[in-house]
Short mmCIF file of C-alpha atoms in Angstrom, two decimals:
data_model
loop_
_atom_site.label_atom_id
_atom_site.label_comp_id
_atom_site.label_asym_id
_atom_site.label_seq_id
_atom_site.Cartn_x
_atom_site.Cartn_y
_atom_site.Cartn_z
CA MET S 1 0.00 0.00 0.00
CA PRO S 2 1.54 3.38 -0.89
CA VAL S 3 2.34 5.77 1.91
CA PRO S 4 0.19 8.90 1.55
CA HIS S 5 1.81 12.27 1.31
CA LEU S 6 3.29 13.11 4.69
CA SER S 7 4.42 16.61 5.53
CA THR S 8 6.38 17.06 8.75
CA ALA S 9 8.68 19.76 10.01
CA LEU S 10 12.11 18.31 9.27
CA ASN S 11 14.24 20.57 11.41
CA GLY S 12 14.87 20.85 15.11
CA PRO S 13 15.42 18.32 17.89
CA ILE S 14 12.92 15.76 16.63
CA LEU S 15 15.48 14.53 14.08
CA ASP S 16 18.06 14.23 16.84
CA LEU S 17 15.46 12.33 18.87
CA GLU S 18 14.76 9.98 15.97
CA ASN S 19 18.45 9.37 15.42
CA ARG S 20 18.99 8.62 19.10
CA ILE S 21 16.12 6.13 19.01
CA ILE S 22 17.44 4.46 15.85
CA ASN S 23 20.99 4.24 17.19
CA ALA S 24 19.77 2.82 20.48
CA MET S 25 17.42 0.26 18.92
CA PRO S 26 19.07 -2.89 20.45
CA THR S 27 19.18 -1.21 23.87
CA ILE S 28 15.54 -0.06 23.56
CA GLU S 29 14.20 -3.44 22.46
CA HIS S 30 16.12 -5.22 25.24
CA TRP S 31 14.79 -2.73 27.80
CA ILE S 32 11.18 -3.12 26.61
CA ARG S 33 11.44 -6.92 26.68
CA GLY S 34 12.68 -6.66 30.26
CA LYS S 35 9.75 -4.47 31.20
CA TRP S 36 7.31 -7.12 30.06
CA ARG S 37 8.83 -9.41 32.67
CA GLU S 38 7.79 -6.85 35.29
CA TYR S 39 4.30 -5.94 34.04
CA THR S 40 1.34 -7.70 32.48
CA VAL S 41 0.82 -6.32 28.98
CA PRO S 42 -2.71 -5.02 28.27
CA PHE S 43 -4.66 -7.24 25.89
CA TYR S 44 -4.98 -4.51 23.26
CA CYS S 45 -4.47 -0.79 23.09
CA SER S 46 -4.42 2.22 20.78
CA VAL S 47 -2.36 5.38 21.30
CA ASP S 48 -2.93 8.83 19.81
CA LEU S 49 0.38 10.53 19.07
CA ARG S 50 1.22 14.11 18.15
CA ASN S 51 4.36 14.99 16.19
CA SER S 52 5.17 18.68 16.33
CA GLY S 53 8.51 18.48 14.57
CA PHE S 54 10.23 19.30 17.86
CA LYS S 55 8.32 16.90 20.11
CA LEU S 56 6.72 13.47 19.72
CA ALA S 57 4.37 12.45 22.52
CA PRO S 58 1.25 10.40 23.31
CA VAL S 59 -1.84 12.44 24.17
CA ASP S 60 -4.36 9.66 24.75
CA THR S 61 -4.29 5.90 25.40
CA ASN S 62 -7.37 3.77 24.80
CA LEU S 63 -7.62 0.32 26.39
CA PHE S 64 -10.81 -0.53 24.46
CA PRO S 65 -9.76 0.44 20.90
CA GLY S 66 -12.64 0.82 18.47
CA GLY S 67 -10.99 1.34 15.09
CA PHE S 68 -9.74 -2.03 13.90
CA ASN S 69 -11.75 -1.48 10.73
CA ASN S 70 -9.46 1.46 9.90
CA LEU S 71 -6.32 -0.68 9.77
CA ASN S 72 -4.80 -1.76 6.48
CA PRO S 73 -6.46 -5.11 5.65
CA ASP S 74 -3.20 -6.36 4.13
CA PHE S 75 -1.81 -6.64 7.64
CA ILE S 76 -4.63 -8.58 9.27
CA PRO S 77 -2.30 -11.63 9.35
CA LEU S 78 -0.02 -9.68 11.70
CA CYS S 79 -3.04 -8.96 13.92
CA VAL S 80 -3.92 -12.66 13.87
CA GLN S 81 -0.43 -13.69 14.97
CA ALA S 82 -0.43 -11.12 17.78
CA MET S 83 -3.92 -12.27 18.83
CA MET S 84 -2.67 -15.85 19.08
CA ASN S 85 0.08 -14.69 21.43
CA ALA S 86 -2.31 -12.60 23.52
CA ILE S 87 -4.83 -15.40 23.98
CA ASP S 88 -2.16 -18.00 24.67
CA LYS S 89 -0.69 -15.96 27.53
CA ILE S 90 -4.01 -15.13 29.18
CA CYS S 91 -5.76 -18.47 28.90
CA PRO S 92 -3.96 -21.11 26.81
CA ASP S 93 -6.93 -23.48 27.03
CA THR S 94 -9.38 -20.91 25.65
CA HIS S 95 -11.12 -21.95 22.46
CA SER S 96 -14.31 -19.90 22.74
CA LEU S 97 -14.74 -16.25 23.57
CA LEU S 98 -17.67 -13.90 24.17
CA LEU S 99 -17.11 -10.42 22.72
CA ILE S 100 -19.11 -7.62 24.36
CA PRO S 101 -19.24 -4.36 22.34
CA GLU S 102 -20.43 -0.86 23.10
CA ASN S 103 -24.18 -0.21 22.84
CA HIS S 104 -23.68 1.45 19.45
CA THR S 105 -26.19 -0.43 17.36
CA ARG S 106 -26.67 2.61 15.10
CA ASN S 107 -22.98 3.34 14.59
CA ILE S 108 -22.19 1.25 11.54
CA PHE S 109 -18.52 2.24 11.53
CA TYR S 110 -18.09 1.03 15.09
CA LEU S 111 -19.87 -2.23 14.24
CA GLN S 112 -17.46 -2.70 11.34
CA ASN S 113 -14.72 -2.50 13.97
CA ILE S 114 -16.45 -5.29 15.89
CA ALA S 115 -16.74 -7.39 12.72
CA THR S 116 -13.04 -6.91 12.03
CA LEU S 117 -12.10 -7.81 15.59
CA GLN S 118 -14.29 -10.92 15.45
CA ASN S 119 -12.64 -11.90 12.15
CA ILE S 120 -9.15 -11.50 13.62
CA MET S 121 -10.00 -13.72 16.59
CA GLN S 122 -11.70 -16.34 14.44
CA ARG S 123 -8.63 -16.51 12.23
CA ALA S 124 -6.56 -16.92 15.40
CA GLY S 125 -8.48 -20.16 16.04
CA LEU S 126 -11.25 -19.01 18.37
CA TYR S 127 -14.98 -19.51 18.34
CA VAL S 128 -16.36 -16.01 18.83
CA ARG S 129 -19.91 -14.86 19.50
CA ILE S 130 -21.04 -11.29 20.17
CA GLY S 131 -23.18 -10.60 23.22
CA THR S 132 -24.87 -7.27 23.83
CA LEU S 133 -25.64 -5.52 27.11
CA LEU S 134 -28.68 -3.81 25.60
CA PRO S 135 -31.73 -4.95 27.63
CA GLU S 136 -34.06 -4.48 24.66
CA VAL S 137 -32.23 -7.17 22.66
CA THR S 138 -34.03 -10.31 23.76
CA THR S 139 -33.41 -12.40 20.64
CA ALA S 140 -30.50 -12.52 18.23
CA ILE S 141 -30.43 -9.70 15.67
CA ASP S 142 -28.43 -9.50 12.45
CA ILE S 143 -27.07 -6.13 11.32
CA ASP S 144 -25.90 -5.52 7.76
CA LEU S 145 -22.68 -3.54 7.36
CA LEU S 146 -21.51 -1.21 4.62
CA ASP S 147 -18.93 -3.63 3.24
CA GLY S 148 -21.45 -6.40 2.64
CA GLN S 149 -20.75 -8.24 5.88
CA SER S 150 -23.17 -8.67 8.74
CA ILE S 151 -22.81 -9.32 12.44
CA ARG S 152 -25.11 -11.02 14.90
CA LEU S 153 -25.78 -9.53 18.33
CA GLU S 154 -27.18 -11.92 20.93
CA PRO S 155 -28.66 -11.38 24.39
CA ILE S 156 -26.37 -12.35 27.26
CA THR S 157 -27.49 -14.65 30.03
CA ARG S 158 -25.80 -15.18 33.39
CA LYS S 159 -25.89 -18.42 35.35
CA ASP S 160 -23.67 -19.42 38.28
CA ASN S 161 -21.44 -16.39 37.73
CA GLN S 162 -20.85 -17.38 34.12
CA LEU S 163 -21.89 -15.43 31.03
CA SER S 164 -23.13 -17.12 27.89
CA VAL S 165 -25.28 -16.75 24.84
CA ALA S 166 -27.56 -19.43 23.38
CA ASN S 167 -25.80 -22.81 23.16
CA PHE S 168 -22.40 -21.22 23.73
CA GLU S 169 -20.30 -21.47 26.89
CA PRO S 170 -17.30 -19.15 26.47
CA CYS S 171 -14.07 -19.65 28.35
CA ALA S 172 -13.39 -15.92 28.51
CA VAL S 173 -15.08 -12.55 27.99
CA LEU S 174 -13.47 -9.81 25.90
CA LEU S 175 -14.78 -6.29 26.47
CA ASN S 176 -14.80 -3.75 23.66
CA ASN S 177 -17.00 -1.64 25.90
CA ASP S 178 -15.23 1.05 27.94
CA LEU S 179 -17.77 0.95 30.81
CA SER S 180 -18.23 4.73 30.81
CA THR S 181 -21.58 4.48 32.56
CA GLY S 182 -20.32 2.12 35.23
CA ILE S 183 -19.81 -1.60 35.66
CA PRO S 184 -23.11 -3.41 34.99
CA GLU S 185 -24.14 -5.89 37.65
CA ILE S 186 -24.08 -8.69 35.08
CA LEU S 187 -20.30 -8.25 34.71
CA GLN S 188 -19.48 -8.20 38.43
CA ASN S 189 -17.98 -11.13 40.37
CA LEU S 190 -17.72 -13.44 37.38
CA HIS S 191 -15.95 -16.78 37.54
CA GLN S 192 -14.65 -16.19 34.04
CA ILE S 193 -11.63 -14.39 32.73
CA VAL S 194 -12.63 -10.84 31.74
CA ILE S 195 -10.25 -8.89 29.49
CA PRO S 196 -9.38 -6.10 29.84
CA PRO S 197 -10.02 -6.14 33.61
CA LEU S 198 -13.02 -4.20 34.83
CA HIS S 199 -10.88 -1.54 36.48
CA ALA S 200 -9.53 -0.63 33.02
CA GLY S 201 -12.93 0.89 32.19
CA TRP S 202 -13.76 4.56 32.51
CA ALA S 203 -16.03 3.83 35.46
CA THR S 204 -12.84 3.82 37.57
CA ARG S 205 -9.95 4.75 35.27
CA ARG S 206 -8.47 8.28 35.19
CA LYS S 207 -6.29 9.77 32.47
CA SER S 208 -4.29 11.54 35.15
CA ASN S 209 -3.32 8.15 36.61
CA HIS S 210 -2.21 7.00 33.18
CA PHE S 211 -0.05 10.02 32.49
CA ALA S 212 1.46 9.86 35.98
CA ALA S 213 2.50 6.30 35.13
CA TYR S 214 3.72 7.48 31.72
CA ASP S 215 5.80 10.14 33.45
CA ARG S 216 7.72 7.39 35.26
CA ILE S 217 8.18 5.28 32.13
CA ALA S 218 9.23 8.27 30.01
CA LEU S 219 11.78 9.41 32.57
CA GLU S 220 13.35 5.96 32.74
CA PHE S 221 13.41 5.70 28.95
CA ALA S 222 14.89 9.19 28.60
CA ASN S 223 17.69 8.26 30.98
CA LEU S 224 18.24 5.05 29.00
CA ILE S 225 18.96 6.85 25.72
CA ASP S 226 20.11 10.18 27.20
CA ILE S 227 17.40 12.57 26.02
CA ASP S 228 15.33 15.31 27.62
CA PRO S 229 12.15 13.48 28.78
CA TRP S 230 10.09 16.55 27.81
CA LEU S 231 10.63 15.63 24.14
CA ILE S 232 8.35 12.60 24.57
CA ASN S 233 6.24 13.62 27.55
CA PRO S 234 3.44 16.21 27.82
CA ARG S 235 3.23 18.03 31.16
CA PHE S 236 -0.08 17.73 32.96
CA SER S 237 -2.08 18.44 36.07
CA SER S 238 -5.58 17.48 37.20
CA CYS S 239 -8.47 19.17 38.98
CA GLY S 240 -11.47 17.70 40.79
CA GLU S 241 -14.80 19.00 42.04
CA ILE S 242 -15.47 20.66 38.70
CA ASN S 243 -18.86 21.91 37.58
CA PHE S 244 -18.64 24.01 34.44
CA HIS S 245 -22.32 24.98 34.58
CA GLU S 246 -21.99 26.28 38.12
CA LYS S 247 -18.47 27.69 37.54
CA GLN S 248 -17.11 25.51 40.34
CA GLY S 249 -13.45 24.56 40.35
CA GLU S 250 -12.46 27.17 37.77
CA GLU S 251 -9.63 28.52 39.95
CA CYS S 252 -7.86 25.16 39.97
CA VAL S 253 -8.15 24.79 36.19
CA ALA S 254 -7.02 28.34 35.42
CA ALA S 255 -4.05 28.05 37.78
CA ALA S 256 -3.02 24.70 36.28
CA VAL S 257 -3.25 26.16 32.76
CA ASP S 258 -0.99 29.08 33.63
CA ARG S 259 1.46 26.85 35.50
CA ILE S 260 1.86 24.47 32.57
CA LEU S 261 2.07 27.30 30.05
CA SER S 262 4.95 28.74 32.07
CA VAL S 263 6.83 25.44 31.83
CA ILE S 264 6.16 25.17 28.10
CA ARG S 265 7.40 28.71 27.44
CA LYS S 266 10.72 27.91 29.10
CA LYS S 267 11.06 24.73 27.07
CA TYR S 268 10.12 26.50 23.84
CA GLN S 269 12.78 29.10 24.57
CA GLN S 270 15.32 26.36 25.28
CA TYR S 271 14.64 24.65 21.95
CA GLY S 272 14.09 27.77 19.88
CA VAL S 273 10.42 27.04 19.19
CA LYS S 274 8.58 30.09 17.81
CA GLU S 275 5.02 28.80 18.23
CA ASP S 276 2.66 29.97 20.97
CA PRO S 277 2.27 27.37 23.72
CA PHE S 278 -1.19 25.99 24.42
CA VAL S 279 -2.90 23.64 26.84
CA ILE S 280 -5.66 21.09 26.35
CA VAL S 281 -8.34 20.84 29.04
CA LYS S 282 -10.35 17.62 28.86
CA ALA S 283 -12.43 15.28 30.96
CA ASP S 284 -10.24 13.05 33.12
CA SER S 285 -12.14 10.00 31.92
CA GLY S 286 -13.97 9.04 28.75
CA THR S 287 -13.39 8.90 25.04
CA TYR S 288 -14.85 10.02 21.70
CA GLY S 289 -13.19 13.42 21.81
CA MET S 290 -15.88 14.93 24.03
CA GLY S 291 -15.29 17.51 26.75
CA ILE S 292 -12.10 18.95 25.22
CA MET S 293 -10.95 22.50 24.58
CA THR S 294 -7.76 24.35 23.61
CA VAL S 295 -6.63 27.12 25.98
CA LYS S 296 -3.78 29.63 25.62
CA ASP S 297 -4.29 31.60 28.82
CA GLY S 298 -5.75 30.69 32.20
CA SER S 299 -8.10 33.67 32.07
CA GLU S 300 -10.01 31.99 29.22
CA ILE S 301 -11.46 29.52 31.74
CA TYR S 302 -13.41 32.32 33.42
CA LYS S 303 -14.71 33.65 30.10
CA LEU S 304 -16.37 30.52 28.70
CA ASN S 305 -19.74 31.21 27.14
CA ARG S 306 -22.80 29.04 27.69
CA ARG S 307 -22.16 26.91 24.60
CA GLN S 308 -18.57 26.23 25.67
CA ARG S 309 -19.65 25.37 29.21
CA ASN S 310 -22.28 22.97 27.91
CA LYS S 311 -19.68 21.31 25.69
CA MET S 312 -17.25 20.84 28.58
CA ALA S 313 -19.85 19.78 31.16
CA VAL S 314 -21.00 16.54 29.54
CA VAL S 315 -19.24 13.63 27.86
CA LYS S 316 -20.26 10.25 26.42
CA GLU S 317 -23.59 8.85 27.58
CA GLY S 318 -24.49 12.27 29.02
CA LEU S 319 -22.22 11.85 32.03
CA GLN S 320 -21.33 14.99 33.96
CA VAL S 321 -17.69 16.07 34.04
CA SER S 322 -16.40 16.42 37.61
CA HIS S 323 -12.66 15.92 37.05
CA VAL S 324 -10.49 17.33 34.28
CA LEU S 325 -6.99 16.75 32.95
CA VAL S 326 -5.02 19.88 32.13
CA GLN S 327 -2.43 18.71 29.61
CA GLU S 328 0.33 20.39 27.65
CA GLY S 329 -0.82 20.83 24.08
CA VAL S 330 1.39 19.23 21.43
CA TYR S 331 1.17 20.71 17.96
CA THR S 332 0.74 18.39 15.02
CA PHE S 333 2.67 19.55 11.98
CA GLU S 334 1.76 16.49 9.93
CA THR S 335 -0.65 16.86 7.04
CA ILE S 336 -2.22 14.61 4.45
CA ASN S 337 -3.42 16.41 1.35
CA GLN S 338 -3.18 19.73 3.22
CA ALA S 339 -5.41 18.46 6.04
CA VAL S 340 -4.16 18.26 9.63
CA ALA S 341 -3.33 14.69 10.69
CA GLU S 342 -2.14 12.70 13.69
CA PRO S 343 -0.97 9.07 13.89
CA VAL S 344 -2.87 6.47 15.87
CA ILE S 345 -0.94 3.29 16.69
CA TYR S 346 -2.67 -0.05 17.38
CA MET S 347 -1.22 -2.84 19.47
CA ILE S 348 -2.37 -6.34 20.36
CA ASP S 349 -0.45 -7.76 23.29
CA ARG S 350 3.03 -6.16 23.03
CA HIS S 351 3.01 -6.11 19.23
CA VAL S 352 2.50 -3.06 17.03
CA VAL S 353 -0.01 -4.36 14.49
CA GLY S 354 -0.86 -1.27 12.47
CA GLY S 355 -2.07 2.24 12.57
CA PHE S 356 -3.74 5.01 10.68
CA TYR S 357 -3.80 8.76 10.43
CA ARG S 358 -6.73 10.57 11.94
CA VAL S 359 -7.32 13.45 9.53
CA HIS S 360 -9.56 16.50 9.92
CA THR S 361 -9.98 19.14 7.22
CA GLY S 362 -11.72 21.57 9.56
CA ARG S 363 -9.35 21.57 12.53
CA GLY S 364 -6.09 23.42 13.20
CA ILE S 365 -2.67 22.19 14.29
CA ASP S 366 -3.43 23.04 17.92
CA GLU S 367 -6.89 21.43 18.08
CA ASN S 368 -8.34 18.06 18.96
CA LEU S 369 -8.85 16.00 15.78
CA ASN S 370 -11.13 13.38 17.35
CA ALA S 371 -14.28 15.22 16.34
CA PRO S 372 -17.14 14.98 13.85
CA GLY S 373 -15.80 15.43 10.33
CA MET S 374 -12.64 13.37 10.87
CA HIS S 375 -11.63 10.57 8.51
CA PHE S 376 -8.93 7.93 8.54
CA VAL S 377 -6.06 7.01 6.24
CA PRO S 378 -4.76 3.50 6.99
CA LEU S 379 -1.04 2.86 7.03
CA ALA S 380 0.79 -0.45 7.11
CA PHE S 381 3.02 0.04 10.13
CA GLU S 382 4.23 -3.54 10.30
CA THR S 383 7.63 -2.91 8.68
CA THR S 384 7.93 0.83 9.18
CA CYS S 385 7.30 0.70 12.90
CA LEU S 386 9.64 -2.19 13.57
CA GLU S 387 12.33 -1.94 10.91
CA PRO S 388 14.01 1.46 10.81
CA SER S 389 16.28 2.35 7.93
CA ALA S 390 20.03 2.83 8.36
CA SER S 391 19.87 5.64 5.82
CA GLN S 392 19.54 9.04 7.48
CA SER S 393 17.76 10.34 4.37
CA ASN S 394 15.04 7.70 4.58
CA PHE S 395 13.18 9.53 7.33
CA ILE S 396 9.70 7.98 7.00
CA PRO S 397 10.67 4.46 8.23
CA ASN S 398 12.71 6.05 11.02
CA ARG S 399 9.86 8.33 12.01
CA PHE S 400 7.42 5.42 12.03
CA TYR S 401 9.80 3.33 14.14
CA ALA S 402 9.91 6.23 16.59
CA TYR S 403 6.09 6.19 16.58
CA GLY S 404 6.13 2.51 17.50
CA VAL S 405 8.59 3.06 20.32
CA VAL S 406 6.67 5.95 21.90
CA ALA S 407 3.38 4.07 21.52
CA ARG S 408 4.89 1.11 23.35
CA LEU S 409 6.02 3.44 26.12
CA ALA S 410 2.36 4.41 26.53
CA LEU S 411 1.47 0.71 26.52
CA LEU S 412 3.99 0.13 29.30
CA ALA S 413 2.48 3.05 31.19
CA ALA S 414 -0.97 1.48 30.83
CA ALA S 415 0.41 -1.77 32.26
CA LEU S 416 1.90 0.11 35.24
CA GLU S 417 -1.33 2.08 35.65
CA LEU S 418 -3.47 -1.07 35.73
CA GLN S 419 -1.11 -2.76 38.15
CA GLN S 420 -1.31 0.18 40.54
CA THR S 421 -5.07 0.66 40.31
CA ASP S 422 -5.57 -3.06 40.82
CA THR S 423 -3.35 -3.41 43.88
CA SER S 424 -4.25 -0.02 45.46
CA GLU S 425 -0.61 0.87 45.94
CA VAL S 426 0.52 4.38 46.87
CA GLU S 427 -1.43 6.88 44.83
CA LEU S 428 0.51 8.57 42.05
CA SER S 429 0.94 12.32 42.06
CA THR S 430 -1.40 13.97 39.57
CA ASP S 431 0.65 17.10 39.09
CA GLN S 432 3.88 16.75 37.13
CA THR S 433 4.66 20.46 36.86
CA PRO S 434 7.33 22.01 39.04
CA ALA S 435 6.38 24.46 41.76
#
């Protein structure tokens, strides 16, 4: 598959960063392999990256990825091989699996993701049925998809702490549902393997916990290859007791914005960056690009109009926002056909299996691209993420290898995050900006 036109700023420290990553490849791969002896790798994961030409960093990590249909179909065999490894490590005796999706029966694109995921697992040697949590689905329903396929959703039954669908007793349950509205009673206290674990869902998970874990991983990695950790790590803080409608908690958010902007300005001055720094304020839990705004001065928080407050107050499923993440904004200077783009990397187990560019013709380089109007350009990352080129002029494979490395750092951070939230160890600090 041809690589689409990619335009990236080709000057500044990012090239030095890429070269350091390429030159340290054996050290990096050995270090990552060692980390997987310390942590349990998440079953699957997707990571949104931003490449500003002077910085390459993850800005979001999804433990219930919903875009497998956007991957290059030529590399489904790589997904199948990774899936075999993932299943074998979790439950080697598993031969049947119940897949539970989001309640998006009207989102055909999401259902195509489910069909693709089911196909990958079937080709990995599993019997796979799809069970829905929708109470109104009392008999199996078939849904036709845009590509000519169809999927069957079946009602789930629970007996003796085991989930099943008609004439099907699965050994394990795979969630592609991020549990934003909470953990349904039917999923609690099961005597079945549930992957990802329930505490990976947004009912309990916080982005601030993830990026605190990433801060540790990034610092260790930066020391490993002797780089400034800021080049791969967005600063952040978090605020609780927020109510945008009632203007509660604004002081915390505004102060965090100004504090992070101050840090960014110093870093921009250090690296000769001429752009204006910005901060992203977003809900501390949840997906789908909801509850997000770009801020360039703390005073803007006090000046939000009613429409902006409504946008920030509610996320997926109409849930109220009470905690926010205040995160350093990372410019994206990548474009496809003059439209702003950002890479999204997909992993199954510890393997990079593909990726795509999220592209938005109506958004700027300092804005969230996960919004209505976006589209996707699939890329085959299998060789370019894992096989960098020795030629310094062949920057695209080297850049994509760097993508794969940083995405796997986020995957490691997710593993650390899940370990800590599962064992209730000492709570991580949620403010990584200096006093």
